[in-house]
PDB file of C-alpha atoms and ligand atoms in Angstrom:
ATOM      1  CA  MET A   1     110.911  92.880 104.880  1.00 39.00           C
ATOM      2  CA  GLU A   2     111.158  96.099 102.911  1.00 44.00           C
ATOM      3  CA  ARG A   3     108.217  95.757 100.641  1.00 42.00           C
ATOM      4  CA  LYS A   4     104.556  95.312 101.204  1.00 41.00           C
ATOM      5  CA  VAL A   5     102.754  92.545  99.375  1.00 41.00           C
ATOM      6  CA  VAL A   6     102.421  93.500  95.745  1.00 47.00           C
ATOM      7  CA  MET A   7      98.913  94.439  94.786  1.00 47.00           C
ATOM      8  CA  GLU A   8      97.308  94.638  91.426  1.00 53.00           C
ATOM      9  CA  ALA A   9      95.072  97.270  90.008  1.00 49.00           C
ATOM     10  CA  GLY A  10      91.561  96.191  90.884  1.00 41.00           C
ATOM     11  CA  GLN A  11      92.728  94.114  93.862  1.00 47.00           C
ATOM     12  CA  SER A  12      94.125  96.982  95.835  1.00 43.00           C
ATOM     13  CA  ALA A  13      93.267  98.107  99.344  1.00 40.00           C
ATOM     14  CA  ASP A  14      91.003 100.741  97.845  1.00 45.00           C
ATOM     15  CA  ALA A  15      88.699  98.442  95.919  1.00 48.00           C
ATOM     16  CA  GLY A  16      86.708 101.417  94.671  1.00 61.00           C
ATOM     17  CA  LEU A  17      89.601 102.918  92.723  1.00 73.00           C
ATOM     18  CA  ASP A  18      89.599 100.896  89.521  1.00 72.00           C
ATOM     19  CA  THR A  19      86.006 101.276  88.423  1.00 73.00           C
ATOM     20  CA  PRO A  20      84.690 102.627  85.143  1.00 64.00           C
ATOM     21  CA  ALA A  21      83.424 105.596  87.176  1.00 63.00           C
ATOM     22  CA  SER A  22      86.934 106.575  88.264  1.00 83.00           C
ATOM     23  CA  SER A  23      87.799 108.961  85.471  1.00 90.00           C
ATOM     24  CA  GLU A  24      91.293 109.941  84.462  1.00 93.00           C
ATOM     25  CA  GLU A  25      90.689 113.340  86.090  1.00 94.00           C
ATOM     26  CA  SER A  26      89.666 111.844  89.434  1.00 95.00           C
ATOM     27  CA  LEU A  27      92.691 109.533  89.376  1.00 96.00           C
ATOM     28  CA  ARG A  28      94.962 112.445  88.534  1.00 96.00           C
ATOM     29  CA  ALA A  29      93.497 114.519  91.345  1.00 95.00           C
ATOM     30  CA  ARG A  30      94.147 111.657  93.730  1.00 94.00           C
ATOM     31  CA  LEU A  31      97.685 111.224  92.455  1.00 95.00           C
ATOM     32  CA  ALA A  32      98.458 114.897  92.934  1.00 89.00           C
ATOM     33  CA  ARG A  33      98.186 114.422  96.716  1.00 87.00           C
ATOM     34  CA  GLY A  34     101.238 112.157  96.915  1.00 88.00           C
ATOM     35  CA  GLU A  35     104.825 111.939  95.790  1.00 94.00           C
ATOM     36  CA  LEU A  36     105.657 110.726  92.306  1.00 97.00           C
ATOM     37  CA  PRO A  37     108.349 108.142  91.596  1.00 98.00           C
ATOM     38  CA  ARG A  38     111.340 109.855  90.055  1.00 98.00           C
ATOM     39  CA  HIS A  39     112.094 106.883  87.844  1.00 98.00           C
ATOM     40  CA  VAL A  40     109.495 104.490  86.444  1.00 98.00           C
ATOM     41  CA  ALA A  41     110.661 101.379  84.587  1.00 99.00           C
ATOM     42  CA  ILE A  42     108.330  99.156  82.581  1.00 99.00           C
ATOM     43  CA  ILE A  43     108.504  95.597  81.277  1.00 98.00           C
ATOM     44  CA  MET A  44     106.017  95.832  78.424  1.00 98.00           C
ATOM     45  CA  ASP A  45     104.669  92.311  78.048  1.00 98.00           C
ATOM     46  CA  GLY A  46     101.688  90.673  76.375  1.00 98.00           C
ATOM     47  CA  ASN A  47     101.684  92.092  72.837  1.00 98.00           C
ATOM     48  CA  GLY A  48     101.672  88.628  71.288  1.00 98.00           C
ATOM     49  CA  ARG A  49      98.825  87.330  73.449  1.00 98.00           C
ATOM     50  CA  TRP A  50      96.825  90.503  72.800  1.00 98.00           C
ATOM     51  CA  ALA A  51      97.082  89.903  69.051  1.00 98.00           C
ATOM     52  CA  GLU A  52      96.503  86.153  69.203  1.00 98.00           C
ATOM     53  CA  SER A  53      93.342  86.605  71.287  1.00 98.00           C
ATOM     54  CA  ARG A  54      91.985  88.724  68.421  1.00 98.00           C
ATOM     55  CA  GLY A  55      93.055  86.319  65.702  1.00 98.00           C
ATOM     56  CA  LEU A  56      95.669  88.831  64.518  1.00 98.00           C
ATOM     57  CA  PRO A  57      99.346  88.299  63.674  1.00 97.00           C
ATOM     58  CA  ARG A  58     101.729  88.990  66.577  1.00 97.00           C
ATOM     59  CA  ILE A  59     103.114  92.041  64.835  1.00 97.00           C
ATOM     60  CA  ALA A  60      99.679  93.694  65.183  1.00 98.00           C
ATOM     61  CA  GLY A  61     100.174  93.355  68.946  1.00 98.00           C
ATOM     62  CA  HIS A  62     103.565  95.055  68.700  1.00 98.00           C
ATOM     63  CA  ARG A  63     102.032  97.900  66.683  1.00 98.00           C
ATOM     64  CA  ALA A  64      99.343  98.335  69.332  1.00 98.00           C
ATOM     65  CA  GLY A  65     102.122  98.134  71.937  1.00 98.00           C
ATOM     66  CA  ILE A  66     103.885 101.070  70.331  1.00 98.00           C
ATOM     67  CA  ALA A  67     100.687 103.107  70.598  1.00 98.00           C
ATOM     68  CA  SER A  68     100.546 102.320  74.341  1.00 98.00           C
ATOM     69  CA  ALA A  69     104.218 103.256  74.726  1.00 98.00           C
ATOM     70  CA  LYS A  70     103.558 106.666  73.129  1.00 98.00           C
ATOM     71  CA  GLU A  71     100.647 107.302  75.517  1.00 98.00           C
ATOM     72  CA  ILE A  72     102.708 106.339  78.551  1.00 98.00           C
ATOM     73  CA  VAL A  73     105.699 108.482  77.535  1.00 98.00           C
ATOM     74  CA  GLU A  74     103.332 111.423  77.064  1.00 98.00           C
ATOM     75  CA  LEU A  75     101.657 110.944  80.447  1.00 98.00           C
ATOM     76  CA  CYS A  76     104.966 110.546  82.308  1.00 98.00           C
ATOM     77  CA  ARG A  77     106.190 113.757  80.716  1.00 98.00           C
ATOM     78  CA  GLU A  78     102.948 115.576  81.643  1.00 97.00           C
ATOM     79  CA  LEU A  79     103.129 114.365  85.245  1.00 97.00           C
ATOM     80  CA  GLY A  80     106.776 115.249  85.698  1.00 97.00           C
ATOM     81  CA  VAL A  81     108.320 111.784  86.035  1.00 98.00           C
ATOM     82  CA  GLN A  82     112.046 112.440  85.590  1.00 98.00           C
ATOM     83  CA  VAL A  83     113.105 109.134  84.068  1.00 98.00           C
ATOM     84  CA  LEU A  84     111.146 106.488  82.179  1.00 99.00           C
ATOM     85  CA  THR A  85     112.860 103.255  81.155  1.00 99.00           C
ATOM     86  CA  MET A  86     111.057 100.851  78.833  1.00 98.00           C
ATOM     87  CA  PHE A  87     112.168  97.306  78.042  1.00 98.00           C
ATOM     88  CA  ALA A  88     111.631  97.035  74.289  1.00 98.00           C
ATOM     89  CA  PHE A  89     113.962  94.194  73.258  1.00 97.00           C
ATOM     90  CA  SER A  90     115.833  91.800  75.496  1.00 97.00           C
ATOM     91  CA  SER A  91     119.016  89.944  74.662  1.00 95.00           C
ATOM     92  CA  GLU A  92     116.843  86.785  74.608  1.00 95.00           C
ATOM     93  CA  ASN A  93     114.377  88.220  72.079  1.00 96.00           C
ATOM     94  CA  TRP A  94     116.698  87.306  69.176  1.00 97.00           C
ATOM     95  CA  GLN A  95     115.417  83.752  69.636  1.00 97.00           C
ATOM     96  CA  ARG A  96     112.029  84.764  68.219  1.00 97.00           C
ATOM     97  CA  PRO A  97     111.174  83.820  64.623  1.00 96.00           C
ATOM     98  CA  THR A  98     113.356  85.762  62.176  1.00 97.00           C
ATOM     99  CA  HIS A  99     110.412  87.546  60.569  1.00 97.00           C
ATOM    100  CA  GLU A 100     109.164  88.772  63.986  1.00 97.00           C
ATOM    101  CA  VAL A 101     112.622  90.110  64.887  1.00 98.00           C
ATOM    102  CA  ARG A 102     112.859  91.810  61.487  1.00 98.00           C
ATOM    103  CA  GLU A 103     109.441  93.416  61.899  1.00 97.00           C
ATOM    104  CA  LEU A 104     110.248  94.510  65.445  1.00 98.00           C
ATOM    105  CA  MET A 105     113.422  96.223  64.188  1.00 98.00           C
ATOM    106  CA  HIS A 106     111.393  97.919  61.474  1.00 98.00           C
ATOM    107  CA  LEU A 107     108.819  99.123  64.032  1.00 98.00           C
ATOM    108  CA  LEU A 108     111.585 100.376  66.269  1.00 98.00           C
ATOM    109  CA  GLU A 109     113.106 102.394  63.455  1.00 98.00           C
ATOM    110  CA  GLN A 110     109.697 103.850  62.578  1.00 98.00           C
ATOM    111  CA  TYR A 111     109.112 104.704  66.214  1.00 98.00           C
ATOM    112  CA  LEU A 112     112.385 106.630  66.418  1.00 98.00           C
ATOM    113  CA  LYS A 113     111.681 108.490  63.165  1.00 98.00           C
ATOM    114  CA  GLN A 114     108.122 109.400  64.138  1.00 98.00           C
ATOM    115  CA  GLU A 115     108.821 110.322  67.734  1.00 98.00           C
ATOM    116  CA  LEU A 116     111.885 112.526  67.247  1.00 98.00           C
ATOM    117  CA  PRO A 117     109.762 115.675  66.644  1.00 98.00           C
ATOM    118  CA  THR A 118     107.631 114.858  69.720  1.00 98.00           C
ATOM    119  CA  MET A 119     110.731 114.378  71.856  1.00 98.00           C
ATOM    120  CA  ILE A 120     112.104 117.701  70.640  1.00 98.00           C
ATOM    121  CA  ARG A 121     108.774 119.446  71.280  1.00 98.00           C
ATOM    122  CA  HIS A 122     108.530 118.055  74.807  1.00 98.00           C
ATOM    123  CA  GLU A 123     112.263 118.347  75.546  1.00 98.00           C
ATOM    124  CA  ILE A 124     112.707 114.650  76.244  1.00 98.00           C
ATOM    125  CA  ARG A 125     116.219 113.273  76.243  1.00 98.00           C
ATOM    126  CA  PHE A 126     116.348 109.884  74.540  1.00 98.00           C
ATOM    127  CA  ARG A 127     118.899 107.170  75.312  1.00 98.00           C
ATOM    128  CA  ALA A 128     119.174 103.583  74.187  1.00 98.00           C
ATOM    129  CA  ILE A 129     120.533 101.223  76.840  1.00 98.00           C
ATOM    130  CA  GLY A 130     121.847  97.729  76.137  1.00 98.00           C
ATOM    131  CA  ARG A 131     124.351  96.254  73.727  1.00 98.00           C
ATOM    132  CA  THR A 132     123.041  98.244  70.792  1.00 98.00           C
ATOM    133  CA  GLY A 133     126.132  97.592  68.649  1.00 98.00           C
ATOM    134  CA  ILE A 134     124.572  94.495  67.082  1.00 97.00           C
ATOM    135  CA  LEU A 135     121.278  96.106  66.073  1.00 98.00           C
ATOM    136  CA  PRO A 136     120.761  96.637  62.326  1.00 98.00           C
ATOM    137  CA  ALA A 137     122.780  99.580  60.972  1.00 98.00           C
ATOM    138  CA  SER A 138     119.677 101.609  60.046  1.00 98.00           C
ATOM    139  CA  VAL A 139     118.320 101.283  63.595  1.00 98.00           C
ATOM    140  CA  ARG A 140     121.720 102.286  65.012  1.00 98.00           C
ATOM    141  CA  ARG A 141     121.796 105.353  62.789  1.00 98.00           C
ATOM    142  CA  TRP A 142     118.397 106.446  64.105  1.00 98.00           C
ATOM    143  CA  ILE A 143     119.429 105.779  67.689  1.00 98.00           C
ATOM    144  CA  THR A 144     122.498 107.989  67.240  1.00 98.00           C
ATOM    145  CA  ARG A 145     120.476 110.706  65.551  1.00 98.00           C
ATOM    146  CA  VAL A 146     117.722 110.778  68.214  1.00 98.00           C
ATOM    147  CA  GLU A 147     120.246 110.570  71.070  1.00 98.00           C
ATOM    148  CA  THR A 148     122.303 113.406  69.584  1.00 98.00           C
ATOM    149  CA  GLU A 149     119.388 115.689  68.779  1.00 98.00           C
ATOM    150  CA  THR A 150     117.833 115.292  72.225  1.00 98.00           C
ATOM    151  CA  ALA A 151     121.032 115.157  74.305  1.00 98.00           C
ATOM    152  CA  GLU A 152     120.565 118.557  75.958  1.00 98.00           C
ATOM    153  CA  TYR A 153     116.942 118.154  77.043  1.00 98.00           C
ATOM    154  CA  LYS A 154     116.161 118.111  80.735  1.00 98.00           C
ATOM    155  CA  GLN A 155     112.385 117.674  81.091  1.00 98.00           C
ATOM    156  CA  MET A 156     112.496 113.891  81.096  1.00 98.00           C
ATOM    157  CA  THR A 157     114.918 111.107  80.170  1.00 98.00           C
ATOM    158  CA  LEU A 158     113.499 108.245  78.136  1.00 99.00           C
ATOM    159  CA  ASN A 159     115.661 105.127  78.178  1.00 98.00           C
ATOM    160  CA  LEU A 160     114.765 102.431  75.707  1.00 98.00           C
ATOM    161  CA  ALA A 161     116.314  99.087  76.604  1.00 98.00           C
ATOM    162  CA  LEU A 162     117.378  97.375  73.369  1.00 98.00           C
ATOM    163  CA  ASN A 163     119.280  94.105  73.226  1.00 98.00           C
ATOM    164  CA  TYR A 164     119.417  94.667  76.945  1.00 98.00           C
ATOM    165  CA  GLY A 165     120.205  92.173  79.711  1.00 98.00           C
ATOM    166  CA  GLY A 166     120.883  93.149  83.317  1.00 98.00           C
ATOM    167  CA  ARG A 167     123.670  90.629  83.869  1.00 98.00           C
ATOM    168  CA  ALA A 168     125.432  91.653  80.647  1.00 98.00           C
ATOM    169  CA  GLU A 169     125.160  95.270  81.764  1.00 98.00           C
ATOM    170  CA  ILE A 170     126.883  94.436  85.078  1.00 98.00           C
ATOM    171  CA  VAL A 171     129.622  92.501  83.238  1.00 98.00           C
ATOM    172  CA  ASP A 172     130.190  95.483  80.910  1.00 98.00           C
ATOM    173  CA  ALA A 173     130.320  97.854  83.890  1.00 98.00           C
ATOM    174  CA  VAL A 174     132.824  95.654  85.766  1.00 98.00           C
ATOM    175  CA  SER A 175     134.913  95.309  82.625  1.00 98.00           C
ATOM    176  CA  ALA A 176     135.070  99.111  82.128  1.00 98.00           C
ATOM    177  CA  LEU A 177     135.825  99.579  85.805  1.00 97.00           C
ATOM    178  CA  CYS A 178     138.681  97.032  85.704  1.00 97.00           C
ATOM    179  CA  THR A 179     140.088  98.777  82.649  1.00 98.00           C
ATOM    180  CA  ASP A 180     140.203 102.029  84.642  1.00 98.00           C
ATOM    181  CA  LEU A 181     141.731 100.211  87.643  1.00 97.00           C
ATOM    182  CA  LEU A 182     144.470  98.656  85.523  1.00 97.00           C
ATOM    183  CA  ALA A 183     145.176 101.958  83.822  1.00 98.00           C
ATOM    184  CA  GLY A 184     145.549 103.621  87.234  1.00 97.00           C
ATOM    185  CA  ARG A 185     142.601 105.981  86.682  1.00 97.00           C
ATOM    186  CA  LEU A 186     140.928 104.394  89.717  1.00 96.00           C
ATOM    187  CA  SER A 187     142.283 102.752  92.869  1.00 97.00           C
ATOM    188  CA  LEU A 188     140.746  99.824  94.759  1.00 96.00           C
ATOM    189  CA  PRO A 189     139.673 101.828  97.867  1.00 95.00           C
ATOM    190  CA  GLN A 190     137.589 104.009  95.534  1.00 95.00           C
ATOM    191  CA  LEU A 191     135.484 101.022  94.566  1.00 96.00           C
ATOM    192  CA  THR A 192     132.095 101.534  96.193  1.00 97.00           C
ATOM    193  CA  GLU A 193     128.483 100.815  95.206  1.00 97.00           C
ATOM    194  CA  PRO A 194     127.884 104.352  93.882  1.00 97.00           C
ATOM    195  CA  MET A 195     131.154 104.102  91.943  1.00 97.00           C
ATOM    196  CA  LEU A 196     130.125 100.861  90.253  1.00 98.00           C
ATOM    197  CA  ALA A 197     126.671 102.331  89.543  1.00 98.00           C
ATOM    198  CA  GLN A 198     128.354 105.103  87.563  1.00 98.00           C
ATOM    199  CA  TYR A 199     129.607 102.498  85.101  1.00 98.00           C
ATOM    200  CA  LEU A 200     126.111 101.157  84.386  1.00 98.00           C
ATOM    201  CA  SER A 201     124.103 102.397  81.424  1.00 98.00           C
ATOM    202  CA  THR A 202     121.944 104.344  83.892  1.00 98.00           C
ATOM    203  CA  GLY A 203     124.975 106.063  85.508  1.00 98.00           C
ATOM    204  CA  GLY A 204     124.008 109.517  86.729  1.00 97.00           C
ATOM    205  CA  LEU A 205     120.287 108.701  86.844  1.00 98.00           C
ATOM    206  CA  PRO A 206     118.272 107.791  89.941  1.00 98.00           C
ATOM    207  CA  ASP A 207     117.447 104.103  90.415  1.00 98.00           C
ATOM    208  CA  PRO A 208     113.909 103.094  89.470  1.00 98.00           C
ATOM    209  CA  ASP A 209     111.445 103.699  92.298  1.00 98.00           C
ATOM    210  CA  LEU A 210     108.722 101.721  90.563  1.00 98.00           C
ATOM    211  CA  ILE A 211     108.972  98.774  88.165  1.00 98.00           C
ATOM    212  CA  ILE A 212     105.801  97.786  86.346  1.00 98.00           C
ATOM    213  CA  ARG A 213     105.301  94.500  84.505  1.00 98.00           C
ATOM    214  CA  THR A 214     102.204  93.851  82.458  1.00 98.00           C
ATOM    215  CA  SER A 215     100.487  90.628  81.310  1.00 98.00           C
ATOM    216  CA  GLY A 216     100.333  88.684  84.565  1.00 98.00           C
ATOM    217  CA  GLU A 217     103.946  87.472  84.596  1.00 97.00           C
ATOM    218  CA  TYR A 218     105.656  87.822  87.966  1.00 98.00           C
ATOM    219  CA  ARG A 219     109.307  88.050  87.000  1.00 96.00           C
ATOM    220  CA  ILE A 220     112.022  90.666  86.593  1.00 97.00           C
ATOM    221  CA  SER A 221     113.466  88.880  83.523  1.00 97.00           C
ATOM    222  CA  ASN A 222     117.007  90.247  83.772  1.00 98.00           C
ATOM    223  CA  PHE A 223     115.788  93.875  83.741  1.00 98.00           C
ATOM    224  CA  LEU A 224     117.776  96.518  85.649  1.00 98.00           C
ATOM    225  CA  LEU A 225     119.063  93.917  88.115  1.00 98.00           C
ATOM    226  CA  TRP A 226     121.414  96.213  90.003  1.00 98.00           C
ATOM    227  CA  GLN A 227     119.152  99.244  89.841  1.00 98.00           C
ATOM    228  CA  ALA A 228     116.038  97.342  91.033  1.00 98.00           C
ATOM    229  CA  ALA A 229     117.478  96.746  94.527  1.00 97.00           C
ATOM    230  CA  TYR A 230     114.907  98.950  96.303  1.00 96.00           C
ATOM    231  CA  ALA A 231     112.275  99.386  93.612  1.00 98.00           C
ATOM    232  CA  GLU A 232     108.621  98.853  94.346  1.00 98.00           C
ATOM    233  CA  LEU A 233     107.222  96.174  92.055  1.00 98.00           C
ATOM    234  CA  TYR A 234     103.803  96.424  90.445  1.00 98.00           C
ATOM    235  CA  PHE A 235     102.375  93.532  88.467  1.00 98.00           C
ATOM    236  CA  THR A 236      99.156  93.723  86.505  1.00 98.00           C
ATOM    237  CA  LYS A 237      97.329  91.170  84.364  1.00 98.00           C
ATOM    238  CA  THR A 238      96.601  93.869  81.783  1.00 98.00           C
ATOM    239  CA  LEU A 239      98.319  93.110  78.473  1.00 98.00           C
ATOM    240  CA  TRP A 240     100.644  95.883  77.296  1.00 98.00           C
ATOM    241  CA  PRO A 241      98.492  97.094  74.358  1.00 98.00           C
ATOM    242  CA  ASP A 242      95.632  97.572  76.871  1.00 98.00           C
ATOM    243  CA  PHE A 243      97.833  99.532  79.269  1.00 98.00           C
ATOM    244  CA  HIS A 244      96.682 103.120  78.850  1.00 98.00           C
ATOM    245  CA  ARG A 245      96.790 106.329  80.867  1.00 97.00           C
ATOM    246  CA  ARG A 246      94.304 105.066  83.483  1.00 97.00           C
ATOM    247  CA  GLU A 247      96.380 101.917  84.059  1.00 97.00           C
ATOM    248  CA  LEU A 248      99.513 103.959  84.667  1.00 98.00           C
ATOM    249  CA  LEU A 249      97.656 106.280  87.034  1.00 98.00           C
ATOM    250  CA  LEU A 250      96.414 103.248  88.996  1.00 97.00           C
ATOM    251  CA  ALA A 251      99.979 101.919  89.239  1.00 98.00           C
ATOM    252  CA  LEU A 252     101.270 105.295  90.438  1.00 97.00           C
ATOM    253  CA  ILE A 253      98.514 105.615  93.045  1.00 96.00           C
ATOM    254  CA  ASP A 254      99.309 102.106  94.246  1.00 96.00           C
ATOM    255  CA  TYR A 255     102.980 103.115  94.513  1.00 97.00           C
ATOM    256  CA  GLN A 256     102.047 106.098  96.639  1.00 96.00           C
ATOM    257  CA  ARG A 257     100.418 103.771  99.157  1.00 93.00           C
ATOM    258  CA  ARG A 258     103.600 101.792  99.704  1.00 92.00           C
ATOM    259  CA  GLU A 259     105.787 102.602 102.668  1.00 77.00           C
ATOM    260  CA  ARG A 260     109.395 102.680 101.511  1.00 72.00           C
ATOM    261  CA  ARG A 261     111.787 102.045 104.356  1.00 73.00           C
ATOM    262  CA  PHE A 262     114.946 100.850 102.562  1.00 74.00           C
ATOM    263  CA  GLY A 263     115.650  98.394 105.396  1.00 74.00           C
ATOM    264  CA  ARG A 264     115.173 100.989 108.107  1.00 78.00           C
ATOM    265  CA  VAL A 265     112.518 101.082 110.789  1.00 75.00           C
ATOM    266  CA  GLN A 266     111.182 104.463 109.719  1.00 69.00           C
ATOM    267  CA  LYS A 267     110.850 106.048 106.332  1.00 65.00           C
ATOM    268  CA  PRO A 268     113.891 108.275 105.653  1.00 65.00           C
ATOM    269  CA  ALA A 269     113.146 111.998 105.708  1.00 62.00           C
ATOM    270  CA  GLY A 270     114.611 112.752 102.296  1.00 56.00           C
ATOM    271  CA  ARG A 271     115.869 110.671  99.434  1.00 53.00           C
ATOM    272  CA  SER A 272     119.290 112.167  99.067  1.00 44.00           C
ATOM    273  CA  TRP A 273     120.903 109.393 101.123  1.00 37.00           C
ATOM    274  CA  LEU A 274     119.921 106.928  98.421  1.00 38.00           C
TER     275      LEU A 274
HETATM  276  C1  FPP B 301     106.336  91.990  74.695  1.00 56.09           C
HETATM  277  O1  FPP B 301     105.262  91.236  74.211  1.00 56.09           O
HETATM  278  C2  FPP B 301     106.848  92.827  73.639  1.00 56.09           C
HETATM  279  C3  FPP B 301     108.091  92.845  73.137  1.00 56.09           C
HETATM  280  C4  FPP B 301     109.213  92.075  73.689  1.00 56.09           C
HETATM  281  C5  FPP B 301     108.359  93.624  71.923  1.00 56.09           C
HETATM  282  C6  FPP B 301     108.742  95.049  72.005  1.00 56.09           C
HETATM  283  C7  FPP B 301     107.768  96.044  72.546  1.00 56.09           C
HETATM  284  C8  FPP B 301     106.974  96.860  71.795  1.00 56.09           C
HETATM  285  C9  FPP B 301     106.845  96.750  70.318  1.00 56.09           C
HETATM  286  C10 FPP B 301     106.216  97.941  72.465  1.00 56.09           C
HETATM  287  C11 FPP B 301     106.849  99.320  72.455  1.00 56.09           C
HETATM  288  C12 FPP B 301     108.098  99.506  71.712  1.00 56.09           C
HETATM  289  C13 FPP B 301     108.798 100.647  71.575  1.00 56.09           C
HETATM  290  C14 FPP B 301     109.875 100.710  70.581  1.00 56.09           C
HETATM  291  C15 FPP B 301     108.538 101.863  72.373  1.00 56.09           C
HETATM  292  P1  FPP B 301     105.429  89.728  73.800  1.00 56.09           P
HETATM  293  O2  FPP B 301     105.612  89.641  72.336  1.00 56.09           O
HETATM  294  O3  FPP B 301     106.513  89.107  74.628  1.00 56.09           O
HETATM  295  O4  FPP B 301     104.030  89.173  74.202  1.00 56.09           O
HETATM  296  P2  FPP B 301     103.623  87.686  74.632  1.00 56.09           P
HETATM  297  O5  FPP B 301     104.342  87.411  75.929  1.00 56.09           O
HETATM  298  O6  FPP B 301     102.144  87.776  74.794  1.00 56.09           O
HETATM  299  O7  FPP B 301     104.060  86.783  73.517  1.00 56.09           O
END
C-alpha cells in the first residue's frame, strides 16, 4: 500500500486542528513547518447542492463557486504552490440542462475577463486543458487571450480543465505520439512513461501531489487519470462554495502528515527521481 487511509478535515489524527479557534494564521504557521505540494488539483463539486439547500437556483451555486475558486487561486499563489489545476467543466457536463450549460459558459467568460488583470499582477500563467475546441467561440477567444497574455509568467501555473476527460486526454496523447512515430520523428525504443507524459496537456509540469475533491463524493471522475498515479487524495464533505482559505490550509496540513513512499520501503530523499 502506498497511501494511508484518507482522512477528512475534522476527522484527522489531530482532532484539535479544525476548530473555530484555529485561525488562518495558526494554520499557516503550522503549514510553514512542512513541505508544500508542488501541484494541487481540485475537483470542485457541490455548487448545485449548496444553492438548492438555500432555495436558490443552481447558477447561484456556480457564482459562489467562482468566488471560492478566486480565493483558492490567491492562497495557492501566496503560499508558493507551483501548479494549481481546477476541474471546471467535464466532458460529461454537456448533459446538464441547456440553460445551465449556457450560464456556466457565460460565467467562465466573465471569470476570464475579470481575472486577467489579477493573473498579470500576480504573474500567474493561465492554461486551459481539455478539448477546448468545441467551447463557444467567445469563450475560446478569451482563453486564447488570457493564455497569450500570461504565457511568460513563472510564479504559478493555473490550469483550468474545460471539456476535460482523462481518458480522452490519453487518447489524444497516444494519437499525437503515433503521428510522430509514423512520421519518423520518434522511434519505438524512445517510448517511455516520461515520453508519453510529455504528450499530455500537463506535459512539462509536475504530476499532482495532492488531489482534493469537495462535497463528500469519493471518486476521481475521469480527472487527471495518468497524472494521479501517486497523488495523495483528500476528500471533504464541504461543498465547493464553502471551501475557503481555512479549508485549503486544513487539506495541505493533512497532506503534510502523509508519508509518501511511491512503492518503496522508505521515503525517497528527493523528488527528482519522480
Ligand atoms: C460542480 O458542482 C461544479 C461544476 C461542474 C461547475 C463549474 C465550477 C464552477 C463554476 C466553479 C469555479 C469555476 C471557474 C471557472 C474557476 P455541481 O453543479 O456538480 O454540484 P452538485 O453536485 O451539487 O450538483
